[in-house]
Short mmCIF file of C-alpha atoms and ligand atoms in Angstrom, two decimals:
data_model
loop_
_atom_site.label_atom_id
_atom_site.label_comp_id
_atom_site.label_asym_id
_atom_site.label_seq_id
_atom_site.Cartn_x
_atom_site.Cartn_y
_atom_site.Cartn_z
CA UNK A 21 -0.90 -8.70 29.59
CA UNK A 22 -0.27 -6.08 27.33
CA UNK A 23 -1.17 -2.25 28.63
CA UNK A 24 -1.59 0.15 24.84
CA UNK A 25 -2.54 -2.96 23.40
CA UNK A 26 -4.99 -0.66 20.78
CA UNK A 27 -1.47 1.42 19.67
CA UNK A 28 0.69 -0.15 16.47
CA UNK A 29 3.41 -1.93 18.68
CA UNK A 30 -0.01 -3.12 20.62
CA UNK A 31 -1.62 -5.00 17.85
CA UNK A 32 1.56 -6.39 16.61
CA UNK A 33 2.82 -7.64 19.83
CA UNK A 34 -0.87 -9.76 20.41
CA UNK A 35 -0.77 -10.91 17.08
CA UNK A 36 2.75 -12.40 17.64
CA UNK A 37 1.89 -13.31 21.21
CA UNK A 38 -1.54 -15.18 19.60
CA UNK A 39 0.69 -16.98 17.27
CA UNK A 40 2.77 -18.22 19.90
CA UNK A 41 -0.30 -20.07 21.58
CA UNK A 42 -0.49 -16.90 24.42
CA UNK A 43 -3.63 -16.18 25.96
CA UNK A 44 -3.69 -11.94 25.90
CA UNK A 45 -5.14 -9.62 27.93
CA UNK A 46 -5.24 -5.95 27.00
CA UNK A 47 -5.90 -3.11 28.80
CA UNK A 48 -8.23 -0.88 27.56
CA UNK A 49 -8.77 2.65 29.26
CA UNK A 50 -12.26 4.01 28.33
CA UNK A 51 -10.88 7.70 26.65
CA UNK A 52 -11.55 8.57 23.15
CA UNK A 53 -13.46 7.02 20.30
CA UNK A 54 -12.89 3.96 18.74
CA UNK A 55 -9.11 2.83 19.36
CA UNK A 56 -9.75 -0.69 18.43
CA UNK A 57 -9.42 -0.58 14.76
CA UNK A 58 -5.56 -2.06 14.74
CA UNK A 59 -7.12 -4.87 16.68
CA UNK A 60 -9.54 -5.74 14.46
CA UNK A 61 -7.21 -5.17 11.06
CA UNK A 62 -4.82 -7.95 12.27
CA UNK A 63 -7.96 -10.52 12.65
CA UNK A 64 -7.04 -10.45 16.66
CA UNK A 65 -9.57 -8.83 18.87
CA UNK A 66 -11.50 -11.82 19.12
CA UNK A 67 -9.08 -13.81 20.20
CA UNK A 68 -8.07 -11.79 22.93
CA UNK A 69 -9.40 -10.25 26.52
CA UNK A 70 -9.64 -6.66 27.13
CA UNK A 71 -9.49 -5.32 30.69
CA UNK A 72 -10.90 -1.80 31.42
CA UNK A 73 -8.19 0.12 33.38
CA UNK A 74 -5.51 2.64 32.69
CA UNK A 75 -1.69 3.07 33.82
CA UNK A 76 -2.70 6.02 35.75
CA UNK A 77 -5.03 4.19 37.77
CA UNK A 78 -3.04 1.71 40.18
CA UNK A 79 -6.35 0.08 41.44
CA UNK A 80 -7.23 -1.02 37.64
CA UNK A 81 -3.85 -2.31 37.26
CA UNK A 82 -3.78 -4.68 40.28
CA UNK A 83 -7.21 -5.57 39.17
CA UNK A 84 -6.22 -6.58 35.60
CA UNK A 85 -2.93 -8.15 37.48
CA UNK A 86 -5.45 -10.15 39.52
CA UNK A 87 -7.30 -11.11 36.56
CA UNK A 88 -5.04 -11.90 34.37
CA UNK A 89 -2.66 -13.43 36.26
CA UNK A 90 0.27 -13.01 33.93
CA UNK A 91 3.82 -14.25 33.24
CA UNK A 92 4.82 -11.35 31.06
CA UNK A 93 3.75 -7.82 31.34
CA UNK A 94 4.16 -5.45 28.00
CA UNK A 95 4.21 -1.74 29.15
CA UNK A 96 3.10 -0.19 25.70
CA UNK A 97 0.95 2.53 27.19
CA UNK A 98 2.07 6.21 26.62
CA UNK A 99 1.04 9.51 25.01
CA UNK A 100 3.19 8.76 22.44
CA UNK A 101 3.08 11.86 20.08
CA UNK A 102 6.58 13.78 20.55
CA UNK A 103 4.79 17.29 19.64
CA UNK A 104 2.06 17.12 21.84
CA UNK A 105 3.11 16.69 24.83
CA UNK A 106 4.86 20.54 24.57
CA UNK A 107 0.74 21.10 24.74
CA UNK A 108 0.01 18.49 27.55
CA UNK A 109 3.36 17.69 29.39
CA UNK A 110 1.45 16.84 32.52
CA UNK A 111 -0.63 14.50 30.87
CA UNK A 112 2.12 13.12 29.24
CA UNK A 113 4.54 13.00 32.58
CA UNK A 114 1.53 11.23 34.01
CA UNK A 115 0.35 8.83 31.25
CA UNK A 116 4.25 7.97 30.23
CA UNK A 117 6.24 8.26 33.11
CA UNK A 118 4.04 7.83 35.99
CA UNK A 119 1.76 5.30 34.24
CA UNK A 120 5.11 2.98 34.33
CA UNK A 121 5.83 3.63 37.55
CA UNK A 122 2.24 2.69 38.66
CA UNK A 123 2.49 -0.26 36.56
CA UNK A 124 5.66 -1.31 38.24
CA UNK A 125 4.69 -0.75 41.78
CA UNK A 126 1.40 -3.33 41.00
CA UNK A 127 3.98 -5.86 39.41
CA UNK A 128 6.32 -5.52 42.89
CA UNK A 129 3.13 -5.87 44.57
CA UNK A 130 0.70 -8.14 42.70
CA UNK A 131 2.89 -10.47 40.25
CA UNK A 132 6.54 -9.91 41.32
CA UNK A 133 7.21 -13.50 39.25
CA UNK A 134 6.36 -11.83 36.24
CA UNK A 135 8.48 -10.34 33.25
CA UNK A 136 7.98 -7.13 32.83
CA UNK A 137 8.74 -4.85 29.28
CA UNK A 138 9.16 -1.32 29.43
CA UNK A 139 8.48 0.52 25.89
CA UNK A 140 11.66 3.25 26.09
CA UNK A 141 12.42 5.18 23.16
CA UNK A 142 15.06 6.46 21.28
CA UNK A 143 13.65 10.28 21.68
CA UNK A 144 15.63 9.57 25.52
CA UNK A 145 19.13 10.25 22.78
CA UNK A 146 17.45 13.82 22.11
CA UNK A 147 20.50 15.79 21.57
CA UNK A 148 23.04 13.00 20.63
CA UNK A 149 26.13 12.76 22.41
CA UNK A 150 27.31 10.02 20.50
CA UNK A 151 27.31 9.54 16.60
CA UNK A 152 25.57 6.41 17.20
CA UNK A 153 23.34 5.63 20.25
CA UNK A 154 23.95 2.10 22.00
CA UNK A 155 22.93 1.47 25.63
CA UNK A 156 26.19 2.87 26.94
CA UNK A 157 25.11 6.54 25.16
CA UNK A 158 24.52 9.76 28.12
CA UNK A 159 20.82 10.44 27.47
CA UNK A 160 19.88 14.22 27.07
CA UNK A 161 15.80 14.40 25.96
CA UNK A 162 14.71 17.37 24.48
CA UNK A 163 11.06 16.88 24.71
CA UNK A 164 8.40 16.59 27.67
CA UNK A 165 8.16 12.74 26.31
CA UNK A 166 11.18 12.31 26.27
CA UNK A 167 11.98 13.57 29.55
CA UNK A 168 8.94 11.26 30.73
CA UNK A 169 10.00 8.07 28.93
CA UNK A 170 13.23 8.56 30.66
CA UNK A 171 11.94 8.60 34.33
CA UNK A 172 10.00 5.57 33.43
CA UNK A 173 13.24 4.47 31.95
CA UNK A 174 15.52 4.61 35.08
CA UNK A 175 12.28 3.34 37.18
CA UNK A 176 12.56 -0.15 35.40
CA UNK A 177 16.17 -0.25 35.40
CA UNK A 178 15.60 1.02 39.71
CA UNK A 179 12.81 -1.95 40.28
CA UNK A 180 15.10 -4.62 38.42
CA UNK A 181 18.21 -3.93 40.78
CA UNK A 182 16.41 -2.65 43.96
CA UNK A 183 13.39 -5.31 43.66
CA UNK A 184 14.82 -8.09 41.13
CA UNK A 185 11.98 -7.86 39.09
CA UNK A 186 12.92 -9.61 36.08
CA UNK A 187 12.51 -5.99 34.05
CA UNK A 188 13.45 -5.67 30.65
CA UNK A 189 14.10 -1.86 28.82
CA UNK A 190 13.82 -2.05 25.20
CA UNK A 191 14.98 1.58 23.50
CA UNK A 192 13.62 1.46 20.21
CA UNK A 193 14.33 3.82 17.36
CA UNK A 194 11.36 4.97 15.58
CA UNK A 195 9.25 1.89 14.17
CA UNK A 196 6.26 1.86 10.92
CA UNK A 197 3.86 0.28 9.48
CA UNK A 198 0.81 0.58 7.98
CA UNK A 199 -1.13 0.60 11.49
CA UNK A 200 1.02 3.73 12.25
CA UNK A 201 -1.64 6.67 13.58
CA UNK A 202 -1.34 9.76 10.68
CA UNK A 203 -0.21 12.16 13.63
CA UNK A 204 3.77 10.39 12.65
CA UNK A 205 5.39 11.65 10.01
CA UNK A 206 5.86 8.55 7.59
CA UNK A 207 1.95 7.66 7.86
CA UNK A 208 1.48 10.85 6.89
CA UNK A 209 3.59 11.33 4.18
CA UNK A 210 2.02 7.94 3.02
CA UNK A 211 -1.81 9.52 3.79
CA UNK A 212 -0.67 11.93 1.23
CA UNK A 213 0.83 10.40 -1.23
CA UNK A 214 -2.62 8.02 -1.52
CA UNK A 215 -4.29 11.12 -1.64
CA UNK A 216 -2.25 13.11 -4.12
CA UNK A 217 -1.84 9.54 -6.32
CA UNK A 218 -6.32 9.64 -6.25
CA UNK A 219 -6.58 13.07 -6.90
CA UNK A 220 -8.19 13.70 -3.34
CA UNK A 221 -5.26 15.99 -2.87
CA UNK A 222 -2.53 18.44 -3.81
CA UNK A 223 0.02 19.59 -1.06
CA UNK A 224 1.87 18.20 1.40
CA UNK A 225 2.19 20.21 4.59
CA UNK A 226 5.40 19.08 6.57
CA UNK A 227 7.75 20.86 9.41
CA UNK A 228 11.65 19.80 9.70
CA UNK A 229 12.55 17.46 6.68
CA UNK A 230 16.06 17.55 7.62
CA UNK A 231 15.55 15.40 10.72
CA UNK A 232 17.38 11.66 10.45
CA UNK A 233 15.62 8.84 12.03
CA UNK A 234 16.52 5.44 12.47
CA UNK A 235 13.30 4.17 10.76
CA UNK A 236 12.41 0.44 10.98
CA UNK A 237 9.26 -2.02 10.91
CA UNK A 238 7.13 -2.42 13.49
CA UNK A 239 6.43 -6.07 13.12
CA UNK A 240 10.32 -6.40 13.29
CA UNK A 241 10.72 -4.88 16.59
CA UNK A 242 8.09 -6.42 18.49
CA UNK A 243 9.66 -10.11 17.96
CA UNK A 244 12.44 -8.20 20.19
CA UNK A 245 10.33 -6.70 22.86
CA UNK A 246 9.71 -10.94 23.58
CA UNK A 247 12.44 -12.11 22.99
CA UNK A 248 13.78 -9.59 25.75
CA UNK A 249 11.41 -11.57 27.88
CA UNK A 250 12.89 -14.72 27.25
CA UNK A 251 16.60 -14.13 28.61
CA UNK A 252 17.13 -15.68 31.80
CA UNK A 253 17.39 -11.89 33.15
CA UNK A 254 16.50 -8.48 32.98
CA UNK A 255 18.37 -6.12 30.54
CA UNK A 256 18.30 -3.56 28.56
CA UNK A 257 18.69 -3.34 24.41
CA UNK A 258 18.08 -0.34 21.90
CA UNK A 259 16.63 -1.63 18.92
CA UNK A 260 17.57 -0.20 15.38
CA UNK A 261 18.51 -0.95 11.74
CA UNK A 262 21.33 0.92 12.24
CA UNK A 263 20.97 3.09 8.95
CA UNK A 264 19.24 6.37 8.86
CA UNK A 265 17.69 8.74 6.32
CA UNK A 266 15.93 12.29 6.18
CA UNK A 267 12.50 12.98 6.58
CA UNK A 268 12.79 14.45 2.72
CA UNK A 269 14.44 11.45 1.59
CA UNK A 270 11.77 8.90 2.77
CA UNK A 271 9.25 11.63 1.61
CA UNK A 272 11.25 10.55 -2.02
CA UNK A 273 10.70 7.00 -1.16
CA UNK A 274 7.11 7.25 -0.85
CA UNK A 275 6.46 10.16 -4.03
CA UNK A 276 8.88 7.38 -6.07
CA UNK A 277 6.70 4.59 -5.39
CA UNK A 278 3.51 5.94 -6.52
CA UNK A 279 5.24 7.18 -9.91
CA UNK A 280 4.95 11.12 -8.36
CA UNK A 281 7.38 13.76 -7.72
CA UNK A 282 7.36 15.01 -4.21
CA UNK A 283 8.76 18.83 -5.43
CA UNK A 284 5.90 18.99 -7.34
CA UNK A 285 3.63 18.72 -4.22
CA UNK A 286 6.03 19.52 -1.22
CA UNK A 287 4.90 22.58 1.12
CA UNK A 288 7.37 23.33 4.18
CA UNK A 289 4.75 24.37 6.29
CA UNK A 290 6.09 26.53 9.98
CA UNK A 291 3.22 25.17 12.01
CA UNK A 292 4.80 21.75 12.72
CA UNK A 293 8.03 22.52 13.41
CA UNK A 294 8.52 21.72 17.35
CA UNK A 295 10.31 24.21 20.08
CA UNK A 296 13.19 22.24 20.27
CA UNK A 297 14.47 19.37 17.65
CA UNK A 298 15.92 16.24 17.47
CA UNK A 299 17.94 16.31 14.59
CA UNK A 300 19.98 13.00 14.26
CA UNK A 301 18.91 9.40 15.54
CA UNK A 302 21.12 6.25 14.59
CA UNK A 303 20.92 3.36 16.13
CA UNK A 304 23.99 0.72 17.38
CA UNK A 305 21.59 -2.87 17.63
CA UNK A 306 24.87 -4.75 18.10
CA UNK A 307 23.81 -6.11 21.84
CA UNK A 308 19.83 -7.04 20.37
CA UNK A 309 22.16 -9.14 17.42
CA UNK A 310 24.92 -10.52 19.88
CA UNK A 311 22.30 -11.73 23.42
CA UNK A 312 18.82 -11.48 21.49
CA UNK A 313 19.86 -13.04 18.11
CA UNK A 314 17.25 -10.23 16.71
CA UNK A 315 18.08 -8.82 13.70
CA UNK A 316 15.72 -6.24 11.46
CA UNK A 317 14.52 -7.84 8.34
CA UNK A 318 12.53 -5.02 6.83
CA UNK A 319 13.94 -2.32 4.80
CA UNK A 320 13.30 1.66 4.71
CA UNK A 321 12.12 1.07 1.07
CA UNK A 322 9.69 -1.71 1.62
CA UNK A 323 8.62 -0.57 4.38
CA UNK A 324 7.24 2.69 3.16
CA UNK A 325 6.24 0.42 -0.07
CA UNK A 326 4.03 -1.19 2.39
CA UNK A 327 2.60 1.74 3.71
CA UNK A 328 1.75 3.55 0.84
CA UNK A 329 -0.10 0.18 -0.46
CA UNK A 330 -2.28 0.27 2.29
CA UNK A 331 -3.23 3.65 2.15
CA UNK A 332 -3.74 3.16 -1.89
CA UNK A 333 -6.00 0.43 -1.00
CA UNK A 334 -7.84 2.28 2.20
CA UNK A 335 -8.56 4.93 -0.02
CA UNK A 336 -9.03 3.68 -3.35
CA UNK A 337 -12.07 2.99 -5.73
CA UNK A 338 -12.66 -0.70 -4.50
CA UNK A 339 -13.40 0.36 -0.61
O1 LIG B 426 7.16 10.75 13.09
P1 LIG B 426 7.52 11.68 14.18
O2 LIG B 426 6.40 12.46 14.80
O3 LIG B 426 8.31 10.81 15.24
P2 LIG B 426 9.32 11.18 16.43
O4 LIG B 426 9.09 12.55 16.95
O5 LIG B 426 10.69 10.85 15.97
O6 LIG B 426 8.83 10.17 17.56
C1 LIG B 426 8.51 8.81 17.28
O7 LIG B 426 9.62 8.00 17.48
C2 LIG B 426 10.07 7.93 18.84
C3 LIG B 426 11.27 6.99 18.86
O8 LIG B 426 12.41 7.75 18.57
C4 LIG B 426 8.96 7.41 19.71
F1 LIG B 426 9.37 7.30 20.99
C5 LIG B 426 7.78 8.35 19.61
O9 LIG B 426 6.70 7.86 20.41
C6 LIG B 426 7.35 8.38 18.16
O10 LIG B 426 6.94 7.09 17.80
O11 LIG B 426 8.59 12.76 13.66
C7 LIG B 426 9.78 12.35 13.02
C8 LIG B 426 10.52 13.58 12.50
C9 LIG B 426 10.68 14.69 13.54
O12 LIG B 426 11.99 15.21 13.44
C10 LIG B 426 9.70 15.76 13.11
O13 LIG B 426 10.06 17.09 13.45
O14 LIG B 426 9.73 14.16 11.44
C11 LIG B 426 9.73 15.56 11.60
N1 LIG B 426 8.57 16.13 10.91
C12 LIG B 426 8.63 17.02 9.88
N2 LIG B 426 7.40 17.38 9.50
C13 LIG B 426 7.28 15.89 11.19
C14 LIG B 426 6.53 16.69 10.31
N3 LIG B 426 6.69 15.08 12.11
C15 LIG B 426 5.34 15.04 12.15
N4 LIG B 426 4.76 14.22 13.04
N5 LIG B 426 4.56 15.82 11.30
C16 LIG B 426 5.12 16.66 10.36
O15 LIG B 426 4.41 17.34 9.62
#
């Protein structure tokens, strides 16, 4: 059962879970418009079953539970967007910490055999206190999100040692792909490029491009949220390629690809900086290699290859 199954990590994870011979369940909660486009560009709604409920519900979660019936739980569900929740940090504390917490308490209750995943995040590093971030690194978040993913955090790592739920943290550094929503800054520095490539466009509007991040592929680091689930015990593992870049040099990546300069069409633009930053992530993935065997295959460069592909071929002529 997979809760934010219509996000990226969502659709990856049920595609690799599918290919595995898993029957999936997803939870859908009914807010918004159409969320299940991801679903439906991997080839994989079909194949699955969504639930109606929502992590902030614990009556729909020991529904789906009952449902469902699983052996391994994926907590994907979050308001995920670092610079909104300054706008909505009680939604966000709800929705991302709470959520987990409500999603725990129904495992303890409902399925307390199962393997639960809890999606934490590299934004828990904030303000770095170490050069690079293992799972040994002080956390100090510097955003309501962060803040939130880190109660949920200590929650899994609390139900695993007070409960013995086999409960498994995953801290993963920030992970692309072409399914990435345009509200994150490589999908929308690959939006753009489509755009300024196909003349729909000129300028591109961005906040902080001196911000490093640890940037990796989302089809990568799902094949480590299972294989977490697959250890005899609960643990916890950041997830990284270990190398970083700025935002302005993947912006370069991108421009390069499609033959374009990105001086020529860069704007630095106030209204997205956020209240407070984080400037530097790196990741240590030495303890996913050594237990996990997991390794990230994908690089920066193809990556954002990849993306800018898709978006040539979203927006292009032949639609
Ligand atoms: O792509 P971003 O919005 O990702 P951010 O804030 O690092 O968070 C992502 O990764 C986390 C893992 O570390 C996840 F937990 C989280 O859910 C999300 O997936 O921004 C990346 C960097 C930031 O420093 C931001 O200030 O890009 C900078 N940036 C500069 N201009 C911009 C922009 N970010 C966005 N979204 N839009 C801009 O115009």
């Amino acid at each position: 059962m997979i809760t934010g199954v219509s996000g990226q990590d969502g659709a990856y994870l049920a595609r690799l879970l599918l290919q595995k011979g898993y029957t999936v369940f997803g939870l859908r909660p009914r807010r918004g418009s159409d969320t299940l486009w991801r679903l439906r560009e991997l080839g994989v709604l079909e194949a699955m079953e969504l639930i109606d409920g929502d992590v902030t519900d614990l009556s729909s979660l020991l529904r789906a539970i009952e449902r469902s019936q699983p052996d391994e739980i994926y907590n994907l569900a979050a308001q995920s967007f670092v610079g909104t929740s300054w706008d909505q940090p009680i939604l966000t504390g709800g929705v991302t910490g709470m959520g987990a917490v409500n999603l725990l308490e129904a495992v303890r209750l409902a399925a307390p055999q199962a393997r639960f995943y809890q999606a934490s995040s590299s934004e828990m590093f904030g303000l770095i206190q170490a050069s690079r971030q293992d799972e040994r690194t002080p956390f100090y978040p510097r955003s309501p999100y962060g803040a939130a993913k880190l109660y949920a955090h200590w929650m899994t790592v609390n139900y695993r040692e007070s409960h013995g739920l086999h409960a498994s943290s995953g801290i993963l550094f920030n992970h692309e792909s072409p399914l990435r929503g345009i509200e994150f800054v490589t999908r929308k520095v690959t939006d753009a490029v489509a755009r300024i490539r196909l003349g729909l466009q000129r300028e591109l509007r961005l906040g902080n491009v001196d911000a490093r991040r640890d940037w990796g592929y989302a089809g990568d680091y799902v094949e480590a949220m299972w294989l977490m689930l697959q250890q005899p015990v609960g643990g916890d593992f950041v997830v990284a390629t270990g190398r970083n870049a700025s935002v302005r040099e993947m912006c370069e990546i991108a421009f390069r690809h499609a033959g374009l300069t990105l001086e020529d069409h860069l704007v630095i633009d106030p209204a997205f900086l956020r209240p407070a930053e984080v400037d530097v992530l790196l990741g240590d993935p030495a303890r996913a290699a050594a237990v996990l065997g997991w390794r990230p295959v994908t690089s920066l460069e193809t990556l954002i290859g990849m993306m800018v592909d898709r978006d040539l071929e979203r927006l292009g002529p032949a639609r």
